[in-house]
Amino acid sequence: MLVLLEGLVMSFWLLLICVVGIANDPVDMVVFYEQDVKDRVVALGLTTKEKIKKTTLATSIALFILVLLVVPWFVYGVNHVTGTMEAIKQMIEIYLIMGLFDRVFIDWYWVGHTKAWIIPGTEDLRPYIPAKALAGKWLGTIVGFPMLACIIGWIVHMIH
């Protein structure tokens, strides 16, 4: 039950990053869009390449903390797991809850079926998450997150 709650906390954190990011204008989170959209918003004068780079750094740090530090802290610090396999299992479960929330709620529903993420002048580039990018995101969720959990579990095991 605690792992489910932790997965929901991680999902909320991810949602918060997005909500804060697009609060003023979805252009502020253009870092999450495909390159053709980024190029278009720069060409339209809605942002600059430099601002995109700064935003990419800030969101990368927020996501890095979320994925690489908070999840292991939940498992090892909050749940007090000592066994490597149990730690890996719990991290996978938390990552998958967060990943499924991201794929279904954020990508499919919020980005794909609402107007919140529409940037005027880029409507012809929709869907903002094309099939190839979506497949890569699902692969990252289903394969990448479990691999990450195994790597973190192995590193912690080697340290202890």
PDB file of C-alpha atoms in Angstrom, residues 58-149:
ATOM      1  CA  ALA A  58      15.748  23.220 -15.107  1.00  0.00           C
ATOM      2  CA  THR A  59      13.253  20.491 -16.030  1.00  0.00           C
ATOM      3  CA  SER A  60      16.046  17.924 -16.353  1.00  0.00           C
ATOM      4  CA  ILE A  61      17.204  18.715 -12.814  1.00  0.00           C
ATOM      5  CA  ALA A  62      13.638  18.473 -11.475  1.00  0.00           C
ATOM      6  CA  LEU A  63      13.092  15.149 -13.238  1.00  0.00           C
ATOM      7  CA  PHE A  64      16.551  13.877 -12.238  1.00  0.00           C
ATOM      8  CA  ILE A  65      15.759  14.525  -8.581  1.00  0.00           C
ATOM      9  CA  LEU A  66      12.371  12.909  -9.020  1.00  0.00           C
ATOM     10  CA  VAL A  67      13.525   9.738 -10.731  1.00  0.00           C
ATOM     11  CA  LEU A  68      17.041   9.112  -9.461  1.00  0.00           C
ATOM     12  CA  LEU A  69      16.915  10.403  -5.905  1.00  0.00           C
ATOM     13  CA  VAL A  70      13.375  10.480  -4.536  1.00  0.00           C
ATOM     14  CA  VAL A  71      12.313   6.976  -5.630  1.00  0.00           C
ATOM     15  CA  PRO A  72      15.355   5.271  -4.064  1.00  0.00           C
ATOM     16  CA  TRP A  73      14.901   7.445  -0.965  1.00  0.00           C
ATOM     17  CA  PHE A  74      11.303   6.207  -0.666  1.00  0.00           C
ATOM     18  CA  VAL A  75      12.412   2.589  -0.954  1.00  0.00           C
ATOM     19  CA  TYR A  76      15.526   2.656   1.209  1.00  0.00           C
ATOM     20  CA  GLY A  77      14.798   5.588   3.530  1.00  0.00           C
ATOM     21  CA  VAL A  78      11.046   5.518   4.051  1.00  0.00           C
ATOM     22  CA  ASN A  79      10.226   1.843   3.467  1.00  0.00           C
ATOM     23  CA  HIS A  80      13.502   0.671   5.083  1.00  0.00           C
ATOM     24  CA  VAL A  81      14.022  -2.076   2.521  1.00  0.00           C
ATOM     25  CA  THR A  82      17.311  -3.919   2.940  1.00  0.00           C
ATOM     26  CA  GLY A  83      17.052  -6.726   0.378  1.00  0.00           C
ATOM     27  CA  THR A  84      18.208  -5.907  -3.130  1.00  0.00           C
ATOM     28  CA  MET A  85      15.438  -7.798  -4.935  1.00  0.00           C
ATOM     29  CA  GLU A  86      12.707  -6.261  -2.758  1.00  0.00           C
ATOM     30  CA  ALA A  87      14.181  -2.793  -3.324  1.00  0.00           C
ATOM     31  CA  ILE A  88      14.260  -3.344  -7.088  1.00  0.00           C
ATOM     32  CA  LYS A  89      10.674  -4.633  -7.030  1.00  0.00           C
ATOM     33  CA  GLN A  90       9.441  -1.603  -5.103  1.00  0.00           C
ATOM     34  CA  MET A  91      11.303   0.855  -7.330  1.00  0.00           C
ATOM     35  CA  ILE A  92       9.861  -0.823 -10.433  1.00  0.00           C
ATOM     36  CA  GLU A  93       6.359  -0.543  -8.991  1.00  0.00           C
ATOM     37  CA  ILE A  94       6.795   3.153  -8.150  1.00  0.00           C
ATOM     38  CA  TYR A  95       8.328   3.922 -11.552  1.00  0.00           C
ATOM     39  CA  LEU A  96       5.562   2.050 -13.362  1.00  0.00           C
ATOM     40  CA  ILE A  97       2.808   3.900 -11.478  1.00  0.00           C
ATOM     41  CA  MET A  98       4.452   7.207 -12.347  1.00  0.00           C
ATOM     42  CA  GLY A  99       5.135   6.113 -15.931  1.00  0.00           C
ATOM     43  CA  LEU A 100       1.585   4.916 -16.528  1.00  0.00           C
ATOM     44  CA  PHE A 101       0.233   8.182 -15.116  1.00  0.00           C
ATOM     45  CA  ASP A 102       2.538  10.072 -17.490  1.00  0.00           C
ATOM     46  CA  ARG A 103       1.599   7.992 -20.546  1.00  0.00           C
ATOM     47  CA  VAL A 104      -2.150   7.838 -19.916  1.00  0.00           C
ATOM     48  CA  PHE A 105      -3.106  11.031 -18.104  1.00  0.00           C
ATOM     49  CA  ILE A 106      -0.463  13.510 -19.241  1.00  0.00           C
ATOM     50  CA  ASP A 107       0.412  12.283 -22.754  1.00  0.00           C
ATOM     51  CA  TRP A 108      -2.819  10.695 -23.960  1.00  0.00           C
ATOM     52  CA  TYR A 109      -5.439  12.771 -22.203  1.00  0.00           C
ATOM     53  CA  TRP A 110      -3.975  16.145 -21.223  1.00  0.00           C
ATOM     54  CA  VAL A 111      -1.641  16.724 -24.182  1.00  0.00           C
ATOM     55  CA  GLY A 112      -3.675  14.764 -26.724  1.00  0.00           C
ATOM     56  CA  HIS A 113      -7.262  15.630 -25.860  1.00  0.00           C
ATOM     57  CA  THR A 114      -7.330  19.061 -24.224  1.00  0.00           C
ATOM     58  CA  LYS A 115      -6.359  22.538 -25.387  1.00  0.00           C
ATOM     59  CA  ALA A 116      -3.969  23.169 -22.481  1.00  0.00           C
ATOM     60  CA  TRP A 117      -0.830  22.277 -24.441  1.00  0.00           C
ATOM     61  CA  ILE A 118      -1.791  23.832 -27.786  1.00  0.00           C
ATOM     62  CA  ILE A 119       0.638  26.505 -28.929  1.00  0.00           C
ATOM     63  CA  PRO A 120      -0.940  28.935 -31.411  1.00  0.00           C
ATOM     64  CA  GLY A 121       0.753  28.641 -34.783  1.00  0.00           C
ATOM     65  CA  THR A 122       1.711  24.977 -34.298  1.00  0.00           C
ATOM     66  CA  GLU A 123      -1.695  23.314 -34.577  1.00  0.00           C
ATOM     67  CA  ASP A 124      -0.729  21.767 -37.925  1.00  0.00           C
ATOM     68  CA  LEU A 125       2.083  19.877 -36.133  1.00  0.00           C
ATOM     69  CA  ARG A 126      -0.372  17.949 -33.942  1.00  0.00           C
ATOM     70  CA  PRO A 127      -0.437  15.394 -32.565  1.00  0.00           C
ATOM     71  CA  TYR A 128       2.355  16.805 -30.446  1.00  0.00           C
ATOM     72  CA  ILE A 129       3.334  13.268 -29.477  1.00  0.00           C
ATOM     73  CA  PRO A 130       3.513  11.362 -32.777  1.00  0.00           C
ATOM     74  CA  ALA A 131       3.314   7.571 -32.862  1.00  0.00           C
ATOM     75  CA  LYS A 132       7.093   7.035 -33.028  1.00  0.00           C
ATOM     76  CA  ALA A 133       7.736   9.302 -30.021  1.00  0.00           C
ATOM     77  CA  LEU A 134       4.865   7.708 -28.121  1.00  0.00           C
ATOM     78  CA  ALA A 135       6.279   4.239 -28.791  1.00  0.00           C
ATOM     79  CA  GLY A 136       9.641   5.411 -27.427  1.00  0.00           C
ATOM     80  CA  LYS A 137       7.964   6.793 -24.317  1.00  0.00           C
ATOM     81  CA  TRP A 138       6.121   3.515 -23.718  1.00  0.00           C
ATOM     82  CA  LEU A 139       9.359   1.577 -24.242  1.00  0.00           C
ATOM     83  CA  GLY A 140      11.082   3.820 -21.711  1.00  0.00           C
ATOM     84  CA  THR A 141       8.269   3.240 -19.233  1.00  0.00           C
ATOM     85  CA  ILE A 142       7.989  -0.519 -19.660  1.00  0.00           C
ATOM     86  CA  VAL A 143      11.660  -1.385 -20.221  1.00  0.00           C
ATOM     87  CA  GLY A 144      13.716   1.652 -19.197  1.00  0.00           C
ATOM     88  CA  PHE A 145      12.288   2.164 -15.725  1.00  0.00           C
ATOM     89  CA  PRO A 146      12.726  -1.493 -14.674  1.00  0.00           C
ATOM     90  CA  MET A 147      16.296  -1.382 -15.993  1.00  0.00           C
ATOM     91  CA  LEU A 148      16.913   1.809 -14.016  1.00  0.00           C
ATOM     92  CA  ALA A 149      15.550   0.151 -10.874  1.00  0.00           C
TER      93      ALA A 149
END
